[in-house]
mmCIF file of C-alpha atoms in Angstrom:
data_model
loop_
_atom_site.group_PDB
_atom_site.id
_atom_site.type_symbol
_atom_site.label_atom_id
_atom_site.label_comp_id
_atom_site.label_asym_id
_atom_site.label_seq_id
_atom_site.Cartn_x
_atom_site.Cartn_y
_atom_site.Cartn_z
ATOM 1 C CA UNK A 1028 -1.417 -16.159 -9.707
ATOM 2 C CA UNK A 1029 -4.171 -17.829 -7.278
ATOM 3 C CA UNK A 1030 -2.771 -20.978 -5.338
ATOM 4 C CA UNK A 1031 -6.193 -22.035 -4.417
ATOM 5 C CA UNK A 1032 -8.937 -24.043 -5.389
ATOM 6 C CA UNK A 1033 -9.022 -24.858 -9.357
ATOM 7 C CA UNK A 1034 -11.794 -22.948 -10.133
ATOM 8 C CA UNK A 1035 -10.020 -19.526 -8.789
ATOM 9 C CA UNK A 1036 -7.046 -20.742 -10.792
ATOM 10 C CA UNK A 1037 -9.832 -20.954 -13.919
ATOM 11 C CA UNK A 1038 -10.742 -17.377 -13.379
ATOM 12 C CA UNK A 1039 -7.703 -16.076 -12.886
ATOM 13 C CA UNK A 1040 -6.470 -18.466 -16.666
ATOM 14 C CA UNK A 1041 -9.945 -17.088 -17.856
ATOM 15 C CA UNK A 1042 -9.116 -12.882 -17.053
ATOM 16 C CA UNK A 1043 -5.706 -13.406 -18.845
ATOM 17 C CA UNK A 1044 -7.056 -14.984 -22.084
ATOM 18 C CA UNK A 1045 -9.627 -12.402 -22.232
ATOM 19 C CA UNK A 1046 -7.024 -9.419 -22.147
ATOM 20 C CA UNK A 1047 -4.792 -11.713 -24.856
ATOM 21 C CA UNK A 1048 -8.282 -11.729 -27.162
ATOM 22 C CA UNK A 1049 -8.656 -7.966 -26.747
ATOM 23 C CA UNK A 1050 -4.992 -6.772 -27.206
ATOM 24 C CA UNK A 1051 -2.869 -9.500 -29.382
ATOM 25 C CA UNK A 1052 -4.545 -8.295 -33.177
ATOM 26 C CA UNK A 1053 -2.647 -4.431 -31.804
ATOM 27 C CA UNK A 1054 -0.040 -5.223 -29.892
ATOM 28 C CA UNK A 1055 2.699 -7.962 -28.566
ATOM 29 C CA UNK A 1056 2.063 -10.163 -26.073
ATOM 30 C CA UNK A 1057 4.032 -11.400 -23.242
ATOM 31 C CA UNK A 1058 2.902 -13.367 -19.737
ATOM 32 C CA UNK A 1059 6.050 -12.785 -17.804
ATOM 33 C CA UNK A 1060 5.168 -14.260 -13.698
ATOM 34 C CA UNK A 1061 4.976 -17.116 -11.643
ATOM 35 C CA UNK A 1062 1.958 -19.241 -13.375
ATOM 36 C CA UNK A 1063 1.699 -21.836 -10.543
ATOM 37 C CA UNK A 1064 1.472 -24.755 -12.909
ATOM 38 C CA UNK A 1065 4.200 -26.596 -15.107
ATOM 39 C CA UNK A 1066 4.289 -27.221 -18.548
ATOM 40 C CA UNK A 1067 6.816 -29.617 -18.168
ATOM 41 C CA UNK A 1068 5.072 -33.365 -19.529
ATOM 42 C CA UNK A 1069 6.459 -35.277 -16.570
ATOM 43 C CA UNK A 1070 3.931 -33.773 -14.077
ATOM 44 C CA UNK A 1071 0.534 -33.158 -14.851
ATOM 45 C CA UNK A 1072 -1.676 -32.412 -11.399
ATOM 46 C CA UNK A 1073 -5.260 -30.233 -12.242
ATOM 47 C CA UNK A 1074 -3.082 -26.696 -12.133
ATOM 48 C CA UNK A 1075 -0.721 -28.304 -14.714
ATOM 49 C CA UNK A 1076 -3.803 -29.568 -17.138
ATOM 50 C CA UNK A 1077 -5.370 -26.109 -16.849
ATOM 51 C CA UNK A 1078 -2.217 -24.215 -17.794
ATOM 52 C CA UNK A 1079 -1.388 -26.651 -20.456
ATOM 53 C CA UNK A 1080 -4.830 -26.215 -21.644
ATOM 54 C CA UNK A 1081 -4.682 -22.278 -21.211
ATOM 55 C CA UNK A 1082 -1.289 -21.796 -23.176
ATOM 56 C CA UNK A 1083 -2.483 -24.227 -26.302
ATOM 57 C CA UNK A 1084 -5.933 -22.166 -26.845
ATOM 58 C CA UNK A 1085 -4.334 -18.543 -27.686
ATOM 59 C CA UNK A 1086 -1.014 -20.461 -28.605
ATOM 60 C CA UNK A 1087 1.529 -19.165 -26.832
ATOM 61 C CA UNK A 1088 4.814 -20.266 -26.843
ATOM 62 C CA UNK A 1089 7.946 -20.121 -25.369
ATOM 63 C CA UNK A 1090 11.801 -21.111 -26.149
ATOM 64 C CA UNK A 1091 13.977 -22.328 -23.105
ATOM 65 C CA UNK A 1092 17.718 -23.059 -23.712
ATOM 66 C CA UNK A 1093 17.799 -25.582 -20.368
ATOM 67 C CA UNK A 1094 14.127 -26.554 -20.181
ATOM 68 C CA UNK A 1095 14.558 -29.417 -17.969
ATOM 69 C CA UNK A 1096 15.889 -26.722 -15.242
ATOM 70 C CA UNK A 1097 13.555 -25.806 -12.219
ATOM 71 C CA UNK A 1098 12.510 -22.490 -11.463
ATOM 72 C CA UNK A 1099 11.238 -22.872 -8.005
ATOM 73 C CA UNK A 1100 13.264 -24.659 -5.042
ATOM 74 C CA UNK A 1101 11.563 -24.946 -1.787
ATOM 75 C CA UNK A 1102 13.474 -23.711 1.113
ATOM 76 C CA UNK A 1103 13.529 -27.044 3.022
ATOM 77 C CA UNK A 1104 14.825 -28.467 -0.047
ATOM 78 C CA UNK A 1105 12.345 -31.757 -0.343
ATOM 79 C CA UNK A 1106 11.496 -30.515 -4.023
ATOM 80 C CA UNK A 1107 11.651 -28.353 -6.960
ATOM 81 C CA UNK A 1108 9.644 -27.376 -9.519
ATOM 82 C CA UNK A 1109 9.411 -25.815 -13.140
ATOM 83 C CA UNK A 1110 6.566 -22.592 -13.026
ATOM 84 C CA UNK A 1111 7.925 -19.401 -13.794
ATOM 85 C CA UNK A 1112 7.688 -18.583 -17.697
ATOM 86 C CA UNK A 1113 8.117 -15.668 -20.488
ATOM 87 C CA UNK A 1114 5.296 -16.835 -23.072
ATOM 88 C CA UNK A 1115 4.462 -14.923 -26.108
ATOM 89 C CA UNK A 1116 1.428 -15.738 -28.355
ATOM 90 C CA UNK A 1117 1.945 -16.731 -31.943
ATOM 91 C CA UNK A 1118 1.830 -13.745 -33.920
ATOM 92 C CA UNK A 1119 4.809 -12.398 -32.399
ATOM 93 C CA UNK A 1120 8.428 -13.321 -33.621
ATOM 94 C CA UNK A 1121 10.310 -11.354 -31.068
ATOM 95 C CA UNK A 1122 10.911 -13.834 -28.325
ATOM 96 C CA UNK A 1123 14.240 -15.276 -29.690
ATOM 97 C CA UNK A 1124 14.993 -17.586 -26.435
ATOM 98 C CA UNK A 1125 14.934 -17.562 -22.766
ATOM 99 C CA UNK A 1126 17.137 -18.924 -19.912
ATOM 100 C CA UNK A 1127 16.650 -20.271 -16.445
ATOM 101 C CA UNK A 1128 19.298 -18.503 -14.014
ATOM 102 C CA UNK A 1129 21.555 -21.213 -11.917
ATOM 103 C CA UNK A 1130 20.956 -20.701 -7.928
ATOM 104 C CA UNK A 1131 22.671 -18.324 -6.436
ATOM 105 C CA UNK A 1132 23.502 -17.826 -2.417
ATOM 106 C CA UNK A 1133 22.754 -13.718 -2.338
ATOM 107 C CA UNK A 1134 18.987 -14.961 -3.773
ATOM 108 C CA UNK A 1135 16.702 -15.229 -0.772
ATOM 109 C CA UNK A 1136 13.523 -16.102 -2.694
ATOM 110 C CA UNK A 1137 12.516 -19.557 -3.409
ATOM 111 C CA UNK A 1138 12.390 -18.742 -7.256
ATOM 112 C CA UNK A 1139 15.372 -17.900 -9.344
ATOM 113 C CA UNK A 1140 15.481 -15.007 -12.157
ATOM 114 C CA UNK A 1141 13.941 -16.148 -16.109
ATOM 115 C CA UNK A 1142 16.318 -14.078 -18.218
ATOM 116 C CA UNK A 1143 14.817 -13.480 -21.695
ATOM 117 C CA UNK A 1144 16.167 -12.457 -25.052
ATOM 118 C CA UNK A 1145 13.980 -10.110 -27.680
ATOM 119 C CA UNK A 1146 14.823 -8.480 -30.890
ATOM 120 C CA UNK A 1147 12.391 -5.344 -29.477
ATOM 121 C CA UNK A 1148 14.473 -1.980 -29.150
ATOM 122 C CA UNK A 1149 13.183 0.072 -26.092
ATOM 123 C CA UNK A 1150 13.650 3.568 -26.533
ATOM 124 C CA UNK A 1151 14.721 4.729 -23.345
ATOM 125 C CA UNK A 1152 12.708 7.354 -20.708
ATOM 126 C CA UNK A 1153 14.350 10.486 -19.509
ATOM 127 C CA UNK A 1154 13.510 10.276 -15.462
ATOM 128 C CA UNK A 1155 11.247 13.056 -14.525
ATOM 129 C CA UNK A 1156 12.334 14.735 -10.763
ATOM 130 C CA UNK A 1157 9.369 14.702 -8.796
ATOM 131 C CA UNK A 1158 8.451 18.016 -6.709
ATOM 132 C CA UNK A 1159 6.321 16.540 -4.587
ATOM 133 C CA UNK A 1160 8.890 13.597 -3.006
ATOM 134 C CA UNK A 1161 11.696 15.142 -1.432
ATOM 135 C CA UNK A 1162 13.418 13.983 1.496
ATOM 136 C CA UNK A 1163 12.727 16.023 4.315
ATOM 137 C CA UNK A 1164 14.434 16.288 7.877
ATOM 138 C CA UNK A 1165 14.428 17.976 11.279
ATOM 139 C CA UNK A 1166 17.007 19.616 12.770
ATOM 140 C CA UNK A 1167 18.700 17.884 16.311
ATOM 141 C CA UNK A 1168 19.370 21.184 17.953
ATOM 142 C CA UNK A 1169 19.495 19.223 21.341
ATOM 143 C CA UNK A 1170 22.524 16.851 19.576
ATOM 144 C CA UNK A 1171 24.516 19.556 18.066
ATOM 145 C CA UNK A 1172 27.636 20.784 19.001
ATOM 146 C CA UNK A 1173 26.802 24.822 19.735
ATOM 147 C CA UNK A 1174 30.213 25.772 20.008
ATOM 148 C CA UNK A 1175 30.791 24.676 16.505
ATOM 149 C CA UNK A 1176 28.084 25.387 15.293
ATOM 150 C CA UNK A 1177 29.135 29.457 16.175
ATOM 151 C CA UNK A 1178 32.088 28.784 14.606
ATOM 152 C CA UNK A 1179 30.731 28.061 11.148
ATOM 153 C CA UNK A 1180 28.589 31.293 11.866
ATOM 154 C CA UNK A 1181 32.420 33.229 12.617
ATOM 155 C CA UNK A 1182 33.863 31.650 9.510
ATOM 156 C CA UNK A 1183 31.220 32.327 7.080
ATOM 157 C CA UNK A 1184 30.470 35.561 7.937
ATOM 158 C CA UNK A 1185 33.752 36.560 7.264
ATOM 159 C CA UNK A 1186 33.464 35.081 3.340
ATOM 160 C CA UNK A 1187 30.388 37.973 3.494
ATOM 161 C CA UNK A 1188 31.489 41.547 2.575
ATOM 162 C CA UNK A 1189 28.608 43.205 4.658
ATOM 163 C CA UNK A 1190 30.788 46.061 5.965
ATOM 164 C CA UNK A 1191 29.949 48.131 3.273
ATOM 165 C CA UNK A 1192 26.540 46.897 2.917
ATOM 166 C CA UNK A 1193 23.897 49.677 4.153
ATOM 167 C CA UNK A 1194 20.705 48.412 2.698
ATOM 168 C CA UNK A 1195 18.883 46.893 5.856
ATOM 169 C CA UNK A 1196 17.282 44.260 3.726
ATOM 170 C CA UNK A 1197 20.083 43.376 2.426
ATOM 171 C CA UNK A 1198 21.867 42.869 5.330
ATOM 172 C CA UNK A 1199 18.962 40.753 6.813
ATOM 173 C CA UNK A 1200 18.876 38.647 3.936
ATOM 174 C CA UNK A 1201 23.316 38.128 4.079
ATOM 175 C CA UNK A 1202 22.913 37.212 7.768
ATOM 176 C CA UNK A 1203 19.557 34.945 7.033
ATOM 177 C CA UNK A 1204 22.400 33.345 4.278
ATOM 178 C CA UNK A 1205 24.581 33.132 6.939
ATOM 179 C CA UNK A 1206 23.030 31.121 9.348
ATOM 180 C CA UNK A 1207 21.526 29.233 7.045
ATOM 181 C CA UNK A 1208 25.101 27.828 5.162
ATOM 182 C CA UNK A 1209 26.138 27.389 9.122
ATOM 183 C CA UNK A 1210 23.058 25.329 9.626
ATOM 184 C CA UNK A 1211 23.532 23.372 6.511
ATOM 185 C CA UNK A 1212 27.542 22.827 7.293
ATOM 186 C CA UNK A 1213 27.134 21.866 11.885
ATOM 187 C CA UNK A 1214 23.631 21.171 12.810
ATOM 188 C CA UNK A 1215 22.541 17.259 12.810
ATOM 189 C CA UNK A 1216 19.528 16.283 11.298
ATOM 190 C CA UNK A 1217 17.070 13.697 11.095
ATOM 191 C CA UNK A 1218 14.900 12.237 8.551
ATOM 192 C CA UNK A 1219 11.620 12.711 8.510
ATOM 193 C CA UNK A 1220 10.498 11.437 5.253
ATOM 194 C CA UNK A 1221 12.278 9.979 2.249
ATOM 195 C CA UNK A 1222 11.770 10.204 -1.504
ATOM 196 C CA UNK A 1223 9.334 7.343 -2.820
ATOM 197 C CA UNK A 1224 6.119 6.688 -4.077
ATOM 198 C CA UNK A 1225 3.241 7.333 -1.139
ATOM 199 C CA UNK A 1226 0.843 5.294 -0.398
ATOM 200 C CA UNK A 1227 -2.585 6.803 -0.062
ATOM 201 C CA UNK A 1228 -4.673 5.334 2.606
ATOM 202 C CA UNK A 1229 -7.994 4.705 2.575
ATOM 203 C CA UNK A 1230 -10.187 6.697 5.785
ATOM 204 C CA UNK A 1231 -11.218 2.949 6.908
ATOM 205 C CA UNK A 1232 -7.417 1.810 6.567
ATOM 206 C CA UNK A 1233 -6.448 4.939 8.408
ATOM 207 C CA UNK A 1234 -9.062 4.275 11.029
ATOM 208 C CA UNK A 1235 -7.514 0.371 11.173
ATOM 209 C CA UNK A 1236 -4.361 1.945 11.708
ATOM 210 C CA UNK A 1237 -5.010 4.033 14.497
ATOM 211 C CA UNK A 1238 -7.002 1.283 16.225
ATOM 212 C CA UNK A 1239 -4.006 -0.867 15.480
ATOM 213 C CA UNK A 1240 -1.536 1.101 17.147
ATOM 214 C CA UNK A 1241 -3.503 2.355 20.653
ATOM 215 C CA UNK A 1242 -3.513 -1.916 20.759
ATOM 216 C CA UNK A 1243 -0.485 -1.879 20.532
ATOM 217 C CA UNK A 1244 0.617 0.626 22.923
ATOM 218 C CA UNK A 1245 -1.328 -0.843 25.507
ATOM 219 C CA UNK A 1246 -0.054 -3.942 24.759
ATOM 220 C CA UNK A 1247 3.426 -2.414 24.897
ATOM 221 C CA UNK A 1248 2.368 -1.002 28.237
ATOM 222 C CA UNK A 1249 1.965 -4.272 29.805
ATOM 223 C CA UNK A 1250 5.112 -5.570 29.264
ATOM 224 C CA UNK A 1251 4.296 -7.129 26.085
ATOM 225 C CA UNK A 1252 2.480 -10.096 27.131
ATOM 226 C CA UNK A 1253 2.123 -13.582 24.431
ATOM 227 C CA UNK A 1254 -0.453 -15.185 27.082
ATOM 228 C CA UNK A 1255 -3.349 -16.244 24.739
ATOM 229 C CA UNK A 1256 -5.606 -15.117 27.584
ATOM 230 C CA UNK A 1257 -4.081 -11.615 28.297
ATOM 231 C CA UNK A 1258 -6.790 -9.103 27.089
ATOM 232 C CA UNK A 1259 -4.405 -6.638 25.645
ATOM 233 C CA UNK A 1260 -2.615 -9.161 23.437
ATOM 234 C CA UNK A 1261 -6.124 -10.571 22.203
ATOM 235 C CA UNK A 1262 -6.964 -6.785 20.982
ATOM 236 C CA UNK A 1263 -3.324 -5.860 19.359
ATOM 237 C CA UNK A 1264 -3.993 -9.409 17.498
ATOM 238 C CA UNK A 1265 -7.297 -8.742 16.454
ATOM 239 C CA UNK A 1266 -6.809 -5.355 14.839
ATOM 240 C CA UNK A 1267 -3.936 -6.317 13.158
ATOM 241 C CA UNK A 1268 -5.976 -9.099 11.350
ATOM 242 C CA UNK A 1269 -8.634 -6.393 11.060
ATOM 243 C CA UNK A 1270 -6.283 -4.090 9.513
ATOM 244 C CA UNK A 1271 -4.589 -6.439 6.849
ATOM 245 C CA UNK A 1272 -7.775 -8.088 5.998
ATOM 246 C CA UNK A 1273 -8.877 -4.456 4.748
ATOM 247 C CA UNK A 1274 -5.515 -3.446 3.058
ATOM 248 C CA UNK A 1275 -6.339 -7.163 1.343
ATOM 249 C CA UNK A 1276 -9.624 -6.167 0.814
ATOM 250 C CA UNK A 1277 -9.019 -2.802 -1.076
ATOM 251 C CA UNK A 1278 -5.919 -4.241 -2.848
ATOM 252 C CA UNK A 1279 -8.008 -6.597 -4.427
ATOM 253 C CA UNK A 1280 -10.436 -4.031 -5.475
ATOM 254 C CA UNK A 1281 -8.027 -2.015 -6.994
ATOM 255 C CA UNK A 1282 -6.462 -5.088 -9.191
ATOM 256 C CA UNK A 1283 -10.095 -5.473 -10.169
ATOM 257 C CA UNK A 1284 -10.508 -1.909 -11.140
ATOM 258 C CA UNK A 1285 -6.861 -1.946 -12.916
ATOM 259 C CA UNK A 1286 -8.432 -5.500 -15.021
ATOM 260 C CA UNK A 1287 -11.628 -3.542 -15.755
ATOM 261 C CA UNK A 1288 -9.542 -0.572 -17.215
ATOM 262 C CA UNK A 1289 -7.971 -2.526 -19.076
ATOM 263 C CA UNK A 1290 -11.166 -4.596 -20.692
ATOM 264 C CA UNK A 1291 -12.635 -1.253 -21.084
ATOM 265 C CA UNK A 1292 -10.279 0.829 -22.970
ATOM 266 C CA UNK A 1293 -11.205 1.012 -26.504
ATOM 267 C CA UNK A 1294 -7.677 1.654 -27.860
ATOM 268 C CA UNK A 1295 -3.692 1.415 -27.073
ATOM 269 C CA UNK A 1296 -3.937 4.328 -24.378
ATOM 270 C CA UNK A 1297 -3.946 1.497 -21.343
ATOM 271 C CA UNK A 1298 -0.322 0.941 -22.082
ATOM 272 C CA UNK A 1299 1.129 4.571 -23.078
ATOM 273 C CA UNK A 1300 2.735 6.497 -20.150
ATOM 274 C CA UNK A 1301 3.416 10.166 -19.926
#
C-alpha cells in the first residue's frame, strides 16, 4: 500500500473498491495486507480518515479478539501502531474472528503475524513436479579424490556380471553404468542452479545488468574505492540506480497489467488455477 502523498493513497483505496464492486455479488471478499492507516478511533491523521472512509463505503468489517494490540513496532522502539488487517465485506459470514500475534524475538520485521479464523474448507492441491526446475551441478574433477574415485569404478564393476556379456552395446552401455554410479557415489559437485521460480528479464534489464556489473568490476579493480570523486565508484553507483529504477519501472507495469486483468475479466476465471 502507497506511503506517499494522500492522493496516491486515494488511488491506490480507489483500485481496491473498484475490484470489491466487480467481484463481491460472485465471490468472498477478503483485504488481507498492511493498509498504512488505522482504524483504531484514538488516531485519526489524513491516511486514517481515508481508510476509515474506504472500509465504511463497501462495509467491510472485521472482528479482533485484542483490538487495542499494535501490529507494527518500529525498530527504534519510539512508537507503535495498529495497520495490518483481515477485512471482509458484509455479505460474507465466514470471518469468525481474528488475532494479533504477541512479539516474538526470531521475528525480524517490524510487523507481527494477523492470524485469522474462517469457517471456509480449502480443498487441498496435489503439488505438481516441475520439469523445467531442477537443480543442476558441475562436476569438481580438479577437487576429487582420483584414487577413490577408481575405487568406486573397482567395486562396482564387480556388482556387474559382464564376463559373460558379448553384445558390444551392451557392454558399452554396463561400463557407461559403471562410471556413471562411480561418478554419482566420489566425484564432488557444485551447484549451478537450484529449483525455484525464474525470473525472466526484460532485454533493457538484461542490458542494466551487464552495464551494472563491467561497473562493478572496474570498480572492484581499483581497490574498491568509496571516494565520492573516484570515477569508477560514480559509474558502479549510477548503474545500479539505473538498473533498480527499471526493475521498479517494469514491476510496476506488471502490477498494472495484473489490476487490468483483473477489471477486465468478465467471469470467475481471474481466480481459478490449473
Amino acid at each position: 500500500m502507497a506511503t506517499g502523498s494522500d492522493k496516491e493513497y486515494r488511488e491506490h483505496l480507489d483500485k481496491i473498491s473498484s475490484m470489491i464492486d466487480k467481484y463481491e455479488q460472485t465471490h468472498n471478499v477478503f483485504i488481507v495486507r498492511d493498509l498504512n492507516g488505522t482504524l483504531m478511533q484514538s488516531r485519526n491523521n489524513n491516511h486514517d480518515k481515508l481508510l476509515k472512509n474506504f472500509c465504511s463505503q463497501p462495509q467491510l468489517t472485521y472482528t479482533v479478539r485484542n483490538a487495542h494490540k499494535p501490529t507494527f513496532y518500529r525498530h527504534n522502539g519510539n512508537s507503535t501502531s495498529q495497520i495490518d488487517y483481515i477485512l471482509e465485506n458484509f455479505r460474507g459470514s465466514n470471518l469468525l474472528d481474528s488475532t494479533i500475534m504477541d512479539q516474538n524475538p526470531l521475528n525480524s520485521s517490524a510487523h507481527v503475524p494477523v492470524k485469522a479464523k474462517t469457517n471456509l474448507i480449502i480443498k487441498g492441491k496435489t503439488k505438481m513436479i516441475s520439469t523445467t526446475s531442477k537443480k543442476k551441478t558441475i562436476l569438481k574433477w580438479e577437487e576429487t579424490n582420483i584414487e577413490n574415485y577408481q575405487q568406486k569404478v573397482n567395486q562396482v564393476r564387480k556388482k556387474t556380471e559382464m564376463q559373460n556379456e558379448t553384445d558390444v552395446e551392451r557392454q558399452a552401455i554396463n561400463i557407461m553404468d559403471i562410471l556413471q554410479e562411480a561418478t554419482e557415489l566420489s566425484v564432488v559437485k557444485k551447484i549451478v542452479a537450484l529449483k525455484g521460480p525464474k525470473w525472466k528479464a526484460s532485454q533493457k534489464v538484461k542490458e542494466c545488468i551487464e552495464k551494472n556489473k563491467k561497473a562493478f568490476y572496474a570498480w572492484k579493480q581499483k581497490d574498491r574505492p568509496k571516494n565520492e570523486e573516484n570515477t569508477e565508484y560514480q559509474e558502479m553507483k549510477k548503474h545500479k540506480r539505473e538498473l533498480r529504477k527499471q526493475i521498479g519501472k517494469e514491476d510496476h507495469i506488471d502490477k498494472q497489467n495484473f489490476y487490468n486483468k483483473l477489471m477486465d475479466e468478465h467471469d470467475s476465471k481471474a481466480f481459478t488455477t490449473n
